[in-house]
mmCIF file of N, CA, C and O in Angstrom:
data_model
loop_
_atom_site.group_PDB
_atom_site.id
_atom_site.type_symbol
_atom_site.label_atom_id
_atom_site.label_comp_id
_atom_site.label_asym_id
_atom_site.label_seq_id
_atom_site.Cartn_x
_atom_site.Cartn_y
_atom_site.Cartn_z
ATOM 1 N N MET A 1074 -11.100 -12.481 -7.947
ATOM 2 C CA MET A 1074 -10.295 -13.173 -6.893
ATOM 3 C C MET A 1074 -11.669 -14.539 -7.076
ATOM 4 O O MET A 1074 -12.453 -14.176 -6.801
ATOM 5 N N GLY A 1075 -11.060 -15.509 -6.653
ATOM 6 C CA GLY A 1075 -12.147 -16.645 -6.693
ATOM 7 C C GLY A 1075 -12.607 -16.692 -5.103
ATOM 8 O O GLY A 1075 -11.688 -16.654 -4.357
ATOM 9 N N LEU A 1076 -13.561 -17.253 -5.075
ATOM 10 C CA LEU A 1076 -14.059 -18.186 -3.786
ATOM 11 C C LEU A 1076 -13.203 -18.610 -2.960
ATOM 12 O O LEU A 1076 -13.143 -18.348 -1.972
ATOM 13 N N ASP A 1077 -12.405 -19.361 -3.662
ATOM 14 C CA ASP A 1077 -11.567 -20.554 -2.942
ATOM 15 C C ASP A 1077 -10.732 -19.299 -2.100
ATOM 16 O O ASP A 1077 -10.498 -19.810 -0.898
ATOM 17 N N ASP A 1078 -9.870 -18.486 -2.804
ATOM 18 C CA ASP A 1078 -8.920 -17.821 -2.507
ATOM 19 C C ASP A 1078 -9.367 -17.029 -1.233
ATOM 20 O O ASP A 1078 -9.138 -16.488 -0.424
ATOM 21 N N LYS A 1079 -10.880 -16.396 -1.545
ATOM 22 C CA LYS A 1079 -11.635 -15.547 -0.527
ATOM 23 C C LYS A 1079 -11.931 -16.401 0.732
ATOM 24 O O LYS A 1079 -11.416 -16.014 2.095
ATOM 25 N N ILE A 1080 -12.255 -17.619 0.793
ATOM 26 C CA ILE A 1080 -12.453 -18.257 1.687
ATOM 27 C C ILE A 1080 -11.428 -18.594 2.698
ATOM 28 O O ILE A 1080 -11.141 -18.454 3.622
ATOM 29 N N GLY A 1081 -9.970 -18.920 1.776
ATOM 30 C CA GLY A 1081 -8.618 -19.186 2.454
ATOM 31 C C GLY A 1081 -8.380 -17.888 2.966
ATOM 32 O O GLY A 1081 -7.630 -18.211 4.237
ATOM 33 N N ASN A 1082 -8.431 -17.030 2.546
ATOM 34 C CA ASN A 1082 -7.494 -15.789 3.376
ATOM 35 C C ASN A 1082 -8.594 -15.299 4.259
ATOM 36 O O ASN A 1082 -7.868 -14.956 5.370
ATOM 37 N N LYS A 1083 -9.932 -15.313 4.316
ATOM 38 C CA LYS A 1083 -10.561 -15.466 5.371
ATOM 39 C C LYS A 1083 -10.496 -16.400 6.568
ATOM 40 O O LYS A 1083 -10.490 -15.527 8.168
ATOM 41 N N GLY A 1084 -10.040 -17.224 6.561
ATOM 42 C CA GLY A 1084 -9.806 -18.321 7.276
ATOM 43 C C GLY A 1084 -8.665 -18.078 8.102
ATOM 44 O O GLY A 1084 -8.390 -18.394 9.042
ATOM 45 N N GLU A 1085 -7.575 -17.814 7.211
ATOM 46 C CA GLU A 1085 -6.119 -17.481 7.776
ATOM 47 C C GLU A 1085 -6.202 -16.147 8.611
ATOM 48 O O GLU A 1085 -5.527 -16.353 9.643
ATOM 49 N N ASP A 1086 -7.149 -15.296 8.320
ATOM 50 C CA ASP A 1086 -7.395 -14.205 8.895
ATOM 51 C C ASP A 1086 -8.169 -14.532 10.456
ATOM 52 O O ASP A 1086 -7.561 -14.224 11.586
ATOM 53 N N LEU A 1087 -8.973 -15.288 10.447
ATOM 54 C CA LEU A 1087 -9.828 -15.722 11.208
ATOM 55 C C LEU A 1087 -8.752 -16.794 12.599
ATOM 56 O O LEU A 1087 -8.856 -16.265 13.567
ATOM 57 N N GLY A 1088 -7.967 -17.275 11.928
ATOM 58 C CA GLY A 1088 -7.116 -18.183 12.462
ATOM 59 C C GLY A 1088 -5.910 -17.369 13.409
ATOM 60 O O GLY A 1088 -5.583 -17.568 14.513
ATOM 61 N N GLY A 1089 -5.736 -16.158 12.427
ATOM 62 C CA GLY A 1089 -4.451 -15.448 13.212
ATOM 63 C C GLY A 1089 -5.190 -14.478 14.353
ATOM 64 O O GLY A 1089 -4.485 -13.919 15.528
ATOM 65 N N LYS A 1090 -6.474 -13.978 14.230
ATOM 66 C CA LYS A 1090 -7.194 -13.196 15.423
ATOM 67 C C LYS A 1090 -7.245 -14.600 16.689
ATOM 68 O O LYS A 1090 -7.142 -13.875 17.490
ATOM 69 N N VAL A 1091 -7.772 -15.538 16.578
ATOM 70 C CA VAL A 1091 -7.699 -16.637 17.373
ATOM 71 C C VAL A 1091 -6.377 -16.748 17.874
ATOM 72 O O VAL A 1091 -6.230 -16.722 19.454
ATOM 73 N N LYS A 1092 -5.280 -17.177 17.523
ATOM 74 C CA LYS A 1092 -3.826 -17.113 17.839
ATOM 75 C C LYS A 1092 -3.780 -15.888 18.696
ATOM 76 O O LYS A 1092 -3.279 -16.119 19.948
ATOM 77 N N GLU A 1093 -4.027 -14.549 18.336
ATOM 78 C CA GLU A 1093 -3.609 -13.500 18.838
ATOM 79 C C GLU A 1093 -4.169 -13.534 20.173
ATOM 80 O O GLU A 1093 -3.912 -13.041 20.959
ATOM 81 N N GLY A 1094 -5.580 -13.748 20.195
ATOM 82 C CA GLY A 1094 -6.149 -13.809 21.607
ATOM 83 C C GLY A 1094 -5.736 -14.614 22.414
ATOM 84 O O GLY A 1094 -5.761 -14.468 23.684
ATOM 85 N N LEU A 1095 -5.494 -15.883 21.842
ATOM 86 C CA LEU A 1095 -5.017 -16.716 22.962
ATOM 87 C C LEU A 1095 -3.713 -16.510 23.471
ATOM 88 O O LEU A 1095 -3.632 -16.705 24.607
ATOM 89 N N GLY A 1096 -2.859 -16.036 22.488
ATOM 90 C CA GLY A 1096 -1.718 -15.691 23.127
ATOM 91 C C GLY A 1096 -1.757 -14.406 24.094
ATOM 92 O O GLY A 1096 -0.918 -14.319 25.137
ATOM 93 N N LYS A 1097 -2.592 -13.206 23.962
ATOM 94 C CA LYS A 1097 -3.086 -12.648 24.837
ATOM 95 C C LYS A 1097 -3.353 -12.885 26.058
ATOM 96 O O LYS A 1097 -2.840 -12.729 27.268
ATOM 97 N N ALA A 1098 -4.375 -14.088 26.165
ATOM 98 C CA ALA A 1098 -4.644 -14.678 27.221
ATOM 99 C C ALA A 1098 -3.740 -15.321 28.063
ATOM 100 O O ALA A 1098 -4.012 -15.383 29.481
ATOM 101 N N THR A 1099 -3.180 -15.771 27.406
ATOM 102 C CA THR A 1099 -2.091 -16.870 28.022
ATOM 103 C C THR A 1099 -0.679 -16.155 28.077
ATOM 104 O O THR A 1099 0.431 -16.997 29.094
ATOM 105 N N GLY A 1100 -0.271 -14.954 28.084
ATOM 106 C CA GLY A 1100 0.561 -14.438 28.072
ATOM 107 C C GLY A 1100 1.803 -14.802 27.239
ATOM 108 O O GLY A 1100 2.738 -14.349 27.243
ATOM 109 N N ASN A 1101 1.180 -15.354 26.206
ATOM 110 C CA ASN A 1101 2.674 -15.937 25.069
ATOM 111 C C ASN A 1101 2.380 -15.019 23.868
ATOM 112 O O ASN A 1101 1.817 -15.117 22.962
ATOM 113 N N GLU A 1102 3.536 -14.274 24.103
ATOM 114 C CA GLU A 1102 4.029 -13.016 23.434
ATOM 115 C C GLU A 1102 4.131 -13.434 21.625
ATOM 116 O O GLU A 1102 4.028 -12.901 21.036
ATOM 117 N N ASN A 1103 5.075 -14.639 21.467
ATOM 118 C CA ASN A 1103 5.290 -15.674 20.312
ATOM 119 C C ASN A 1103 4.021 -15.987 19.638
ATOM 120 O O ASN A 1103 3.937 -15.831 18.668
ATOM 121 N N MET A 1104 3.093 -16.428 20.306
ATOM 122 C CA MET A 1104 1.852 -16.817 19.538
ATOM 123 C C MET A 1104 0.863 -15.406 19.090
ATOM 124 O O MET A 1104 0.328 -15.297 18.218
ATOM 125 N N GLU A 1105 0.877 -14.526 20.148
ATOM 126 C CA GLU A 1105 0.568 -13.032 19.700
ATOM 127 C C GLU A 1105 1.018 -12.807 18.195
ATOM 128 O O GLU A 1105 0.137 -12.273 17.659
ATOM 129 N N ALA A 1106 2.218 -12.944 18.528
ATOM 130 C CA ALA A 1106 2.786 -12.281 17.234
ATOM 131 C C ALA A 1106 2.718 -12.991 16.217
ATOM 132 O O ALA A 1106 2.696 -12.511 14.905
ATOM 133 N N GLU A 1107 2.809 -14.198 16.101
ATOM 134 C CA GLU A 1107 2.172 -15.093 15.024
ATOM 135 C C GLU A 1107 0.799 -14.763 14.375
ATOM 136 O O GLU A 1107 0.540 -14.855 13.538
ATOM 137 N N GLY A 1108 -0.196 -14.779 15.699
ATOM 138 C CA GLY A 1108 -1.355 -14.277 14.911
ATOM 139 C C GLY A 1108 -1.444 -12.973 13.973
ATOM 140 O O GLY A 1108 -1.951 -12.920 13.352
ATOM 141 N N HIS A 1109 -0.709 -12.061 14.751
ATOM 142 C CA HIS A 1109 -0.494 -10.520 13.925
ATOM 143 C C HIS A 1109 0.154 -10.958 12.788
ATOM 144 O O HIS A 1109 -0.402 -10.299 11.621
ATOM 145 N N LYS A 1110 0.933 -11.821 12.599
ATOM 146 C CA LYS A 1110 1.496 -12.283 11.098
ATOM 147 C C LYS A 1110 0.747 -12.947 10.183
ATOM 148 O O LYS A 1110 0.665 -12.414 9.052
ATOM 149 N N ASP A 1111 -0.193 -13.864 10.710
ATOM 150 C CA ASP A 1111 -1.148 -14.251 9.909
ATOM 151 C C ASP A 1111 -2.268 -13.290 9.485
ATOM 152 O O ASP A 1111 -2.375 -13.398 8.107
ATOM 153 N N GLN A 1112 -2.351 -12.524 10.281
ATOM 154 C CA GLN A 1112 -3.639 -11.426 9.729
ATOM 155 C C GLN A 1112 -2.927 -10.772 8.840
ATOM 156 O O GLN A 1112 -3.376 -10.438 7.918
ATOM 157 N N ALA A 1113 -1.731 -10.081 9.031
ATOM 158 C CA ALA A 1113 -1.007 -9.216 7.853
ATOM 159 C C ALA A 1113 -0.795 -10.268 6.428
ATOM 160 O O ALA A 1113 -1.112 -9.717 5.488
ATOM 161 N N SER A 1114 -0.678 -11.353 6.399
ATOM 162 C CA SER A 1114 -0.428 -12.030 5.508
ATOM 163 C C SER A 1114 -1.673 -12.429 4.715
ATOM 164 O O SER A 1114 -1.488 -12.243 3.520
ATOM 165 N N SER A 1115 -2.753 -12.523 5.456
ATOM 166 C CA SER A 1115 -3.987 -12.569 5.038
ATOM 167 C C SER A 1115 -4.428 -11.368 3.949
ATOM 168 O O SER A 1115 -4.863 -11.017 2.781
ATOM 169 N N SER A 1116 -4.329 -10.392 4.702
ATOM 170 C CA SER A 1116 -4.363 -8.808 4.392
ATOM 171 C C SER A 1116 -3.508 -8.566 2.921
ATOM 172 O O SER A 1116 -4.213 -8.008 1.883
ATOM 173 N N LEU A 1117 -2.216 -9.004 3.029
ATOM 174 C CA LEU A 1117 -1.456 -8.889 1.772
ATOM 175 C C LEU A 1117 -2.196 -9.742 0.564
ATOM 176 O O LEU A 1117 -2.126 -9.414 -0.513
ATOM 177 N N LYS A 1118 -2.450 -11.143 0.938
ATOM 178 C CA LYS A 1118 -3.000 -11.904 -0.346
ATOM 179 C C LYS A 1118 -4.353 -11.159 -0.749
ATOM 180 O O LYS A 1118 -4.539 -11.087 -2.019
ATOM 181 N N ASP A 1119 -5.228 -10.696 -0.170
ATOM 182 C CA ASP A 1119 -6.337 -9.656 -0.355
ATOM 183 C C ASP A 1119 -6.189 -8.671 -1.450
ATOM 184 O O ASP A 1119 -6.859 -8.618 -2.361
ATOM 185 N N ALA A 1120 -4.900 -8.076 -1.068
ATOM 186 C CA ALA A 1120 -4.635 -7.029 -1.446
ATOM 187 C C ALA A 1120 -3.889 -7.335 -3.418
ATOM 188 O O ALA A 1120 -4.167 -6.574 -4.163
ATOM 189 N N GLY A 1121 -3.317 -8.496 -3.232
ATOM 190 C CA GLY A 1121 -2.709 -8.828 -4.590
ATOM 191 C C GLY A 1121 -3.957 -9.291 -5.256
ATOM 192 O O GLY A 1121 -3.554 -9.299 -6.104
ATOM 193 N N GLU A 1122 -4.779 -10.153 -4.905
ATOM 194 C CA GLU A 1122 -6.183 -10.878 -5.558
ATOM 195 C C GLU A 1122 -6.640 -9.591 -6.059
ATOM 196 O O GLU A 1122 -7.233 -9.631 -7.048
ATOM 197 N N ASN A 1123 -6.825 -8.356 -5.254
ATOM 198 C CA ASN A 1123 -7.965 -7.089 -5.825
ATOM 199 C C ASN A 1123 -6.941 -6.616 -6.879
ATOM 200 O O ASN A 1123 -7.803 -6.225 -7.859
ATOM 201 N N VAL A 1124 -5.723 -6.610 -6.748
ATOM 202 C CA VAL A 1124 -4.892 -5.955 -7.818
ATOM 203 C C VAL A 1124 -5.136 -6.939 -9.216
ATOM 204 O O VAL A 1124 -5.445 -6.201 -10.405
ATOM 205 N N LYS A 1125 -5.028 -8.375 -8.977
ATOM 206 C CA LYS A 1125 -5.451 -9.202 -10.306
ATOM 207 C C LYS A 1125 -6.755 -8.799 -10.932
ATOM 208 O O LYS A 1125 -7.072 -8.863 -12.114
ATOM 209 N N ASP A 1126 -7.932 -8.465 -9.798
ATOM 210 C CA ASP A 1126 -9.289 -8.641 -10.153
ATOM 211 C C ASP A 1126 -9.440 -7.122 -10.772
ATOM 212 O O ASP A 1126 -9.955 -7.288 -11.810
ATOM 213 N N ALA A 1127 -8.633 -6.188 -10.816
ATOM 214 C CA ALA A 1127 -8.799 -5.115 -11.328
ATOM 215 C C ALA A 1127 -8.230 -5.109 -12.574
ATOM 216 O O ALA A 1127 -8.817 -4.523 -13.427
ATOM 217 N N PHE A 1128 -7.374 -5.644 -12.813
ATOM 218 C CA PHE A 1128 -6.690 -5.881 -14.236
ATOM 219 C C PHE A 1128 -7.558 -6.572 -15.281
ATOM 220 O O PHE A 1128 -7.590 -6.667 -16.129
ATOM 221 N N LYS A 1129 -8.499 -7.740 -14.195
ATOM 222 C CA LYS A 1129 -8.752 -8.777 -15.548
ATOM 223 C C LYS A 1129 -10.043 -7.614 -15.940
ATOM 224 O O LYS A 1129 -10.549 -8.184 -16.932
ATOM 225 N N ARG A 1130 -10.743 -7.007 -15.346
ATOM 226 C CA ARG A 1130 -12.075 -6.125 -15.467
ATOM 227 C C ARG A 1130 -11.619 -5.248 -16.520
ATOM 228 O O ARG A 1130 -12.677 -4.555 -17.225
ATOM 229 N N ASN A 1131 -10.387 -4.783 -16.683
ATOM 230 C CA ASN A 1131 -9.928 -4.199 -17.840
ATOM 231 C C ASN A 1131 -9.863 -4.102 -19.465
ATOM 232 O O ASN A 1131 -9.358 -5.237 -19.300
#
């Protein structure tokens, strides 16, 4: 996994956590759900990159 990908995925995860927190604080369920979605997307991207890395090592 490239460093740029790692940084981008962590940024997306952090942004999702911020959205989720703001959604909870303001009672905005849509923003909270969007934050969850961003975090899930980031996790899937990380998993895909890890699979690619595993094949590169073999």
